[in-house]
Amino acid sequence: MQRQYTGTAGRIENSRVGVFLAYATHRGGALIDRRLYLPEHSWCTDPERRRAAGILDEVDFATKLRLVGEMIAAALDGGITASWVTGDEACGQDPQLRTALEKRGIGYVMAVTRSTRVRINHGRTAVRADTTTGRLPATAWHRHQPFEPDERMAGSGISSARAPPTSEPDSPQASHLPAQGRRAPRMEQQGRQNA
């Protein structure tokens, strides 16, 4: 436990940060792996603190993105099958994660900033993500309704915030386009106010 940035709060808080891997199908979803993120300077270099918390000596510092890559690789190597992977903006900014997925033939949809340069034409051309998605005709997109759990899956008392549907390019060439075509109007408005 320490003061550190947490995406859940959107600011620095006294917290522990975990990285989670979920598996979802049309029938439901489950968390299948998790890793505790250990800050490099305050935890990884303090043997007494590690020993008191029960952290094994073999556990080295790993960035959150490295933890994500290790969990995905462990799941796939362990026999989990997946046609594609989704990730947040941090994952979308990691070229090593995208490359590892491409080498395995796994498609992905990851959030990226609009100014991120993505490769099209089989990697020959780098263009901004917003330019690429802006050039696609409306007929190239299809909508996905987000998975919404119900009481039969988790018992009574379940609550879920309904996420807006997402859209993604509907073409074989777009299977590795590292962008999620979803707009977040409130965030865009906040960005304009803060600019």
PDB file of C-alpha atoms in Angstrom:
ATOM      1  CA  MET A   1       0.000   0.000   0.000  1.00  0.00           C
ATOM      2  CA  GLN A   2       1.361   3.391  -0.958  1.00  0.00           C
ATOM      3  CA  ARG A   3       0.441   6.640  -2.648  1.00  0.00           C
ATOM      4  CA  GLN A   4       0.474   6.008  -6.396  1.00  0.00           C
ATOM      5  CA  TYR A   5      -1.551   6.698  -9.512  1.00  0.00           C
ATOM      6  CA  THR A   6      -4.573   4.460  -9.948  1.00  0.00           C
ATOM      7  CA  GLY A   7      -6.717   4.529 -13.065  1.00  0.00           C
ATOM      8  CA  THR A   8      -9.800   3.597 -11.044  1.00  0.00           C
ATOM      9  CA  ALA A   9      -9.634   6.863  -9.108  1.00  0.00           C
ATOM     10  CA  GLY A  10      -7.999   8.791 -11.943  1.00  0.00           C
ATOM     11  CA  ARG A  11      -5.500  10.344  -9.554  1.00  0.00           C
ATOM     12  CA  ILE A  12      -2.825   9.545  -6.962  1.00  0.00           C
ATOM     13  CA  GLU A  13      -4.313   7.687  -3.987  1.00  0.00           C
ATOM     14  CA  ASN A  14      -3.103   5.477  -1.169  1.00  0.00           C
ATOM     15  CA  SER A  15      -3.663   2.161  -2.926  1.00  0.00           C
ATOM     16  CA  ARG A  16      -2.531  -1.208  -4.202  1.00  0.00           C
ATOM     17  CA  VAL A  17      -2.619  -1.639  -7.947  1.00  0.00           C
ATOM     18  CA  GLY A  18      -3.511  -4.927  -9.553  1.00  0.00           C
ATOM     19  CA  VAL A  19      -3.462  -5.972 -13.199  1.00  0.00           C
ATOM     20  CA  PHE A  20      -6.238  -8.369 -14.230  1.00  0.00           C
ATOM     21  CA  LEU A  21      -6.902 -10.627 -17.205  1.00  0.00           C
ATOM     22  CA  ALA A  22     -10.500 -11.501 -18.052  1.00  0.00           C
ATOM     23  CA  TYR A  23     -11.865 -14.004 -20.553  1.00  0.00           C
ATOM     24  CA  ALA A  24     -15.261 -13.383 -22.132  1.00  0.00           C
ATOM     25  CA  THR A  25     -17.512 -15.243 -24.539  1.00  0.00           C
ATOM     26  CA  HIS A  26     -21.134 -14.835 -25.565  1.00  0.00           C
ATOM     27  CA  ARG A  27     -22.021 -17.057 -22.591  1.00  0.00           C
ATOM     28  CA  GLY A  28     -20.255 -15.014 -19.908  1.00  0.00           C
ATOM     29  CA  GLY A  29     -16.940 -13.845 -18.573  1.00  0.00           C
ATOM     30  CA  ALA A  30     -14.476 -14.542 -15.766  1.00  0.00           C
ATOM     31  CA  LEU A  31     -11.241 -13.197 -14.340  1.00  0.00           C
ATOM     32  CA  ILE A  32      -8.570 -15.774 -15.195  1.00  0.00           C
ATOM     33  CA  ASP A  33      -5.359 -14.169 -13.925  1.00  0.00           C
ATOM     34  CA  ARG A  34      -4.131 -11.331 -11.762  1.00  0.00           C
ATOM     35  CA  ARG A  35      -0.824  -9.803 -10.750  1.00  0.00           C
ATOM     36  CA  LEU A  36       0.056  -7.287  -8.081  1.00  0.00           C
ATOM     37  CA  TYR A  37       1.999  -4.308  -9.403  1.00  0.00           C
ATOM     38  CA  LEU A  38       4.974  -3.540  -7.151  1.00  0.00           C
ATOM     39  CA  PRO A  39       6.355  -0.001  -7.471  1.00  0.00           C
ATOM     40  CA  GLU A  40      10.034  -0.222  -8.353  1.00  0.00           C
ATOM     41  CA  HIS A  41      11.751   2.072  -5.858  1.00  0.00           C
ATOM     42  CA  SER A  42       9.574   1.741  -2.772  1.00  0.00           C
ATOM     43  CA  TRP A  43       8.915  -2.020  -2.850  1.00  0.00           C
ATOM     44  CA  CYS A  44      11.242  -3.840  -5.221  1.00  0.00           C
ATOM     45  CA  THR A  45      14.425  -2.447  -3.667  1.00  0.00           C
ATOM     46  CA  ASP A  46      13.357  -2.893  -0.012  1.00  0.00           C
ATOM     47  CA  PRO A  47      14.044  -6.510   1.077  1.00  0.00           C
ATOM     48  CA  GLU A  48      12.665  -6.026   4.617  1.00  0.00           C
ATOM     49  CA  ARG A  49       9.388  -4.593   3.373  1.00  0.00           C
ATOM     50  CA  ARG A  50       9.076  -7.399   0.809  1.00  0.00           C
ATOM     51  CA  ARG A  51       9.756 -10.087   3.416  1.00  0.00           C
ATOM     52  CA  ALA A  52       7.212  -8.590   5.840  1.00  0.00           C
ATOM     53  CA  ALA A  53       4.581  -8.599   3.055  1.00  0.00           C
ATOM     54  CA  GLY A  54       5.397 -12.174   1.972  1.00  0.00           C
ATOM     55  CA  ILE A  55       6.706 -11.226  -1.468  1.00  0.00           C
ATOM     56  CA  LEU A  56       9.016 -13.912  -2.808  1.00  0.00           C
ATOM     57  CA  ASP A  57      12.624 -13.037  -3.643  1.00  0.00           C
ATOM     58  CA  GLU A  58      12.105 -14.261  -7.240  1.00  0.00           C
ATOM     59  CA  VAL A  59       9.534 -11.536  -7.915  1.00  0.00           C
ATOM     60  CA  ASP A  60      11.264  -8.725  -9.808  1.00  0.00           C
ATOM     61  CA  PHE A  61       9.967  -5.325 -10.804  1.00  0.00           C
ATOM     62  CA  ALA A  62       7.711  -5.456 -13.851  1.00  0.00           C
ATOM     63  CA  THR A  63       5.815  -2.629 -15.494  1.00  0.00           C
ATOM     64  CA  LYS A  64       2.052  -3.006 -15.690  1.00  0.00           C
ATOM     65  CA  LEU A  65       2.364  -3.564 -19.430  1.00  0.00           C
ATOM     66  CA  ARG A  66       4.913  -6.333 -18.924  1.00  0.00           C
ATOM     67  CA  LEU A  67       2.497  -7.975 -16.465  1.00  0.00           C
ATOM     68  CA  VAL A  68      -0.273  -7.755 -19.083  1.00  0.00           C
ATOM     69  CA  GLY A  69       1.954  -9.388 -21.713  1.00  0.00           C
ATOM     70  CA  GLU A  70       3.042 -12.147 -19.320  1.00  0.00           C
ATOM     71  CA  MET A  71      -0.553 -12.949 -18.358  1.00  0.00           C
ATOM     72  CA  ILE A  72      -1.752 -13.072 -21.972  1.00  0.00           C
ATOM     73  CA  ALA A  73       1.201 -15.283 -22.954  1.00  0.00           C
ATOM     74  CA  ALA A  74       0.599 -17.610 -19.972  1.00  0.00           C
ATOM     75  CA  ALA A  75      -3.102 -17.927 -20.840  1.00  0.00           C
ATOM     76  CA  LEU A  76      -2.442 -18.678 -24.510  1.00  0.00           C
ATOM     77  CA  ASP A  77       0.443 -21.052 -23.711  1.00  0.00           C
ATOM     78  CA  GLY A  78      -1.834 -22.774 -21.183  1.00  0.00           C
ATOM     79  CA  GLY A  79      -4.423 -23.621 -23.821  1.00  0.00           C
ATOM     80  CA  ILE A  80      -6.824 -20.687 -23.621  1.00  0.00           C
ATOM     81  CA  THR A  81      -8.030 -19.886 -27.132  1.00  0.00           C
ATOM     82  CA  ALA A  82      -8.786 -16.358 -28.242  1.00  0.00           C
ATOM     83  CA  SER A  83      -9.347 -14.799 -31.638  1.00  0.00           C
ATOM     84  CA  TRP A  84      -8.746 -11.279 -30.367  1.00  0.00           C
ATOM     85  CA  VAL A  85      -7.763  -9.253 -27.313  1.00  0.00           C
ATOM     86  CA  THR A  86      -8.991  -5.888 -26.078  1.00  0.00           C
ATOM     87  CA  GLY A  87      -7.056  -3.387 -24.023  1.00  0.00           C
ATOM     88  CA  ASP A  88      -7.119   0.125 -22.662  1.00  0.00           C
ATOM     89  CA  GLU A  89      -5.057   3.069 -23.862  1.00  0.00           C
ATOM     90  CA  ALA A  90      -1.967   1.980 -21.926  1.00  0.00           C
ATOM     91  CA  CYS A  91      -2.014  -1.354 -23.791  1.00  0.00           C
ATOM     92  CA  GLY A  92      -2.698   0.401 -27.080  1.00  0.00           C
ATOM     93  CA  GLN A  93       0.421   2.520 -26.679  1.00  0.00           C
ATOM     94  CA  ASP A  94       2.677  -0.528 -26.210  1.00  0.00           C
ATOM     95  CA  PRO A  95       4.210  -1.632 -29.532  1.00  0.00           C
ATOM     96  CA  GLN A  96       5.784  -4.719 -27.896  1.00  0.00           C
ATOM     97  CA  LEU A  97       2.381  -6.018 -26.780  1.00  0.00           C
ATOM     98  CA  ARG A  98       0.854  -5.376 -30.199  1.00  0.00           C
ATOM     99  CA  THR A  99       3.804  -7.091 -31.926  1.00  0.00           C
ATOM    100  CA  ALA A 100       3.586 -10.117 -29.612  1.00  0.00           C
ATOM    101  CA  LEU A 101      -0.119 -10.500 -30.429  1.00  0.00           C
ATOM    102  CA  GLU A 102       0.529 -10.126 -34.161  1.00  0.00           C
ATOM    103  CA  LYS A 103       3.239 -12.829 -34.041  1.00  0.00           C
ATOM    104  CA  ARG A 104       0.690 -15.195 -32.498  1.00  0.00           C
ATOM    105  CA  GLY A 105      -1.940 -14.269 -35.090  1.00  0.00           C
ATOM    106  CA  ILE A 106      -4.211 -12.759 -32.433  1.00  0.00           C
ATOM    107  CA  GLY A 107      -6.290  -9.762 -33.496  1.00  0.00           C
ATOM    108  CA  TYR A 108      -6.747  -6.864 -31.112  1.00  0.00           C
ATOM    109  CA  VAL A 109      -8.832  -3.795 -30.426  1.00  0.00           C
ATOM    110  CA  MET A 110      -7.081  -1.307 -28.155  1.00  0.00           C
ATOM    111  CA  ALA A 111      -7.766   2.248 -27.238  1.00  0.00           C
ATOM    112  CA  VAL A 112      -5.164   4.736 -28.437  1.00  0.00           C
ATOM    113  CA  THR A 113      -4.894   8.487 -28.463  1.00  0.00           C
ATOM    114  CA  ARG A 114      -6.114  10.024 -31.677  1.00  0.00           C
ATOM    115  CA  SER A 115      -2.580  11.201 -32.511  1.00  0.00           C
ATOM    116  CA  THR A 116      -1.064   7.699 -32.265  1.00  0.00           C
ATOM    117  CA  ARG A 117       0.516   6.684 -35.546  1.00  0.00           C
ATOM    118  CA  VAL A 118      -0.714   3.277 -36.696  1.00  0.00           C
ATOM    119  CA  ARG A 119       0.571   1.200 -39.583  1.00  0.00           C
ATOM    120  CA  ILE A 120      -1.722   0.332 -42.491  1.00  0.00           C
ATOM    121  CA  ASN A 121      -1.144  -1.311 -45.893  1.00  0.00           C
ATOM    122  CA  HIS A 122       0.558  -4.311 -44.280  1.00  0.00           C
ATOM    123  CA  GLY A 123       2.829  -2.065 -42.220  1.00  0.00           C
ATOM    124  CA  ARG A 124       4.095   0.067 -45.103  1.00  0.00           C
ATOM    125  CA  THR A 125       2.352   3.328 -44.158  1.00  0.00           C
ATOM    126  CA  ALA A 126       2.144   5.101 -40.785  1.00  0.00           C
ATOM    127  CA  VAL A 127      -0.831   7.442 -40.292  1.00  0.00           C
ATOM    128  CA  ARG A 128      -2.650   8.988 -37.361  1.00  0.00           C
ATOM    129  CA  ALA A 129      -5.352   6.769 -35.838  1.00  0.00           C
ATOM    130  CA  ASP A 130      -8.038   9.436 -36.217  1.00  0.00           C
ATOM    131  CA  THR A 131      -7.155   9.852 -39.898  1.00  0.00           C
ATOM    132  CA  THR A 132      -7.471   6.110 -40.487  1.00  0.00           C
ATOM    133  CA  THR A 133     -10.814   5.718 -38.732  1.00  0.00           C
ATOM    134  CA  GLY A 134     -12.124   8.958 -40.241  1.00  0.00           C
ATOM    135  CA  ARG A 135     -11.549   7.664 -43.775  1.00  0.00           C
ATOM    136  CA  LEU A 136     -13.528   4.451 -43.310  1.00  0.00           C
ATOM    137  CA  PRO A 137     -17.048   4.560 -44.769  1.00  0.00           C
ATOM    138  CA  ALA A 138     -20.002   4.069 -42.433  1.00  0.00           C
ATOM    139  CA  THR A 139     -20.601   0.642 -44.025  1.00  0.00           C
ATOM    140  CA  ALA A 140     -17.170  -0.545 -42.803  1.00  0.00           C
ATOM    141  CA  TRP A 141     -18.265  -0.471 -39.155  1.00  0.00           C
ATOM    142  CA  HIS A 142     -20.451  -2.763 -37.121  1.00  0.00           C
ATOM    143  CA  ARG A 143     -21.730  -2.328 -33.585  1.00  0.00           C
ATOM    144  CA  HIS A 144     -21.069  -4.567 -30.608  1.00  0.00           C
ATOM    145  CA  GLN A 145     -23.351  -4.544 -27.635  1.00  0.00           C
ATOM    146  CA  PRO A 146     -21.273  -4.867 -24.471  1.00  0.00           C
ATOM    147  CA  PHE A 147     -21.640  -8.025 -22.452  1.00  0.00           C
ATOM    148  CA  GLU A 148     -24.054  -7.388 -19.618  1.00  0.00           C
ATOM    149  CA  PRO A 149     -24.047  -9.890 -16.734  1.00  0.00           C
ATOM    150  CA  ASP A 150     -27.283 -10.859 -15.052  1.00  0.00           C
ATOM    151  CA  GLU A 151     -28.325 -12.441 -11.757  1.00  0.00           C
ATOM    152  CA  ARG A 152     -28.147 -15.985 -13.157  1.00  0.00           C
ATOM    153  CA  MET A 153     -24.388 -15.567 -13.517  1.00  0.00           C
ATOM    154  CA  ALA A 154     -23.399 -13.882 -10.272  1.00  0.00           C
ATOM    155  CA  GLY A 155     -26.374 -14.191  -7.942  1.00  0.00           C
ATOM    156  CA  SER A 156     -28.717 -11.516  -6.744  1.00  0.00           C
ATOM    157  CA  GLY A 157     -27.361  -8.109  -5.930  1.00  0.00           C
ATOM    158  CA  ILE A 158     -25.149  -7.808  -8.998  1.00  0.00           C
ATOM    159  CA  SER A 159     -24.816  -4.319 -10.352  1.00  0.00           C
ATOM    160  CA  SER A 160     -23.158  -3.220 -13.540  1.00  0.00           C
ATOM    161  CA  ALA A 161     -22.683   0.130 -15.165  1.00  0.00           C
ATOM    162  CA  ARG A 162     -23.867  -0.162 -18.747  1.00  0.00           C
ATOM    163  CA  ALA A 163     -21.082   0.779 -21.122  1.00  0.00           C
ATOM    164  CA  PRO A 164     -21.899   2.364 -24.473  1.00  0.00           C
ATOM    165  CA  PRO A 165     -21.721   0.066 -27.501  1.00  0.00           C
ATOM    166  CA  THR A 166     -18.441   0.076 -29.371  1.00  0.00           C
ATOM    167  CA  SER A 167     -17.813   0.065 -33.091  1.00  0.00           C
ATOM    168  CA  GLU A 168     -14.928  -1.440 -34.958  1.00  0.00           C
ATOM    169  CA  PRO A 169     -13.944  -1.756 -38.597  1.00  0.00           C
ATOM    170  CA  ASP A 170     -15.666  -4.673 -40.311  1.00  0.00           C
ATOM    171  CA  SER A 171     -12.928  -5.764 -42.685  1.00  0.00           C
ATOM    172  CA  PRO A 172     -10.183  -8.395 -42.717  1.00  0.00           C
ATOM    173  CA  GLN A 173      -7.528  -5.702 -43.199  1.00  0.00           C
ATOM    174  CA  ALA A 174      -8.604  -4.064 -39.924  1.00  0.00           C
ATOM    175  CA  SER A 175      -8.073  -7.137 -37.744  1.00  0.00           C
ATOM    176  CA  HIS A 176      -4.898  -5.646 -36.270  1.00  0.00           C
ATOM    177  CA  LEU A 177      -5.896  -1.989 -36.296  1.00  0.00           C
ATOM    178  CA  PRO A 178      -4.878  -0.934 -32.778  1.00  0.00           C
ATOM    179  CA  ALA A 179      -7.767   1.413 -32.191  1.00  0.00           C
ATOM    180  CA  GLN A 180     -11.184   1.190 -30.675  1.00  0.00           C
ATOM    181  CA  GLY A 181     -13.735   3.294 -32.489  1.00  0.00           C
ATOM    182  CA  ARG A 182     -15.644   4.568 -29.508  1.00  0.00           C
ATOM    183  CA  ARG A 183     -16.232   8.160 -28.598  1.00  0.00           C
ATOM    184  CA  ALA A 184     -16.328   9.422 -25.045  1.00  0.00           C
ATOM    185  CA  PRO A 185     -18.097  12.785 -25.410  1.00  0.00           C
ATOM    186  CA  ARG A 186     -17.679  13.871 -21.789  1.00  0.00           C
ATOM    187  CA  MET A 187     -13.932  13.273 -21.901  1.00  0.00           C
ATOM    188  CA  GLU A 188     -13.621  15.099 -25.224  1.00  0.00           C
ATOM    189  CA  GLN A 189     -15.484  18.065 -23.733  1.00  0.00           C
ATOM    190  CA  GLN A 190     -13.259  18.022 -20.647  1.00  0.00           C
ATOM    191  CA  GLY A 191     -10.193  17.895 -22.879  1.00  0.00           C
ATOM    192  CA  ARG A 192     -11.369  20.977 -24.772  1.00  0.00           C
ATOM    193  CA  GLN A 193     -12.069  22.836 -21.531  1.00  0.00           C
ATOM    194  CA  ASN A 194      -8.611  21.980 -20.182  1.00  0.00           C
ATOM    195  CA  ALA A 195      -6.807  22.869 -23.419  1.00  0.00           C
TER     196      ALA A 195
END
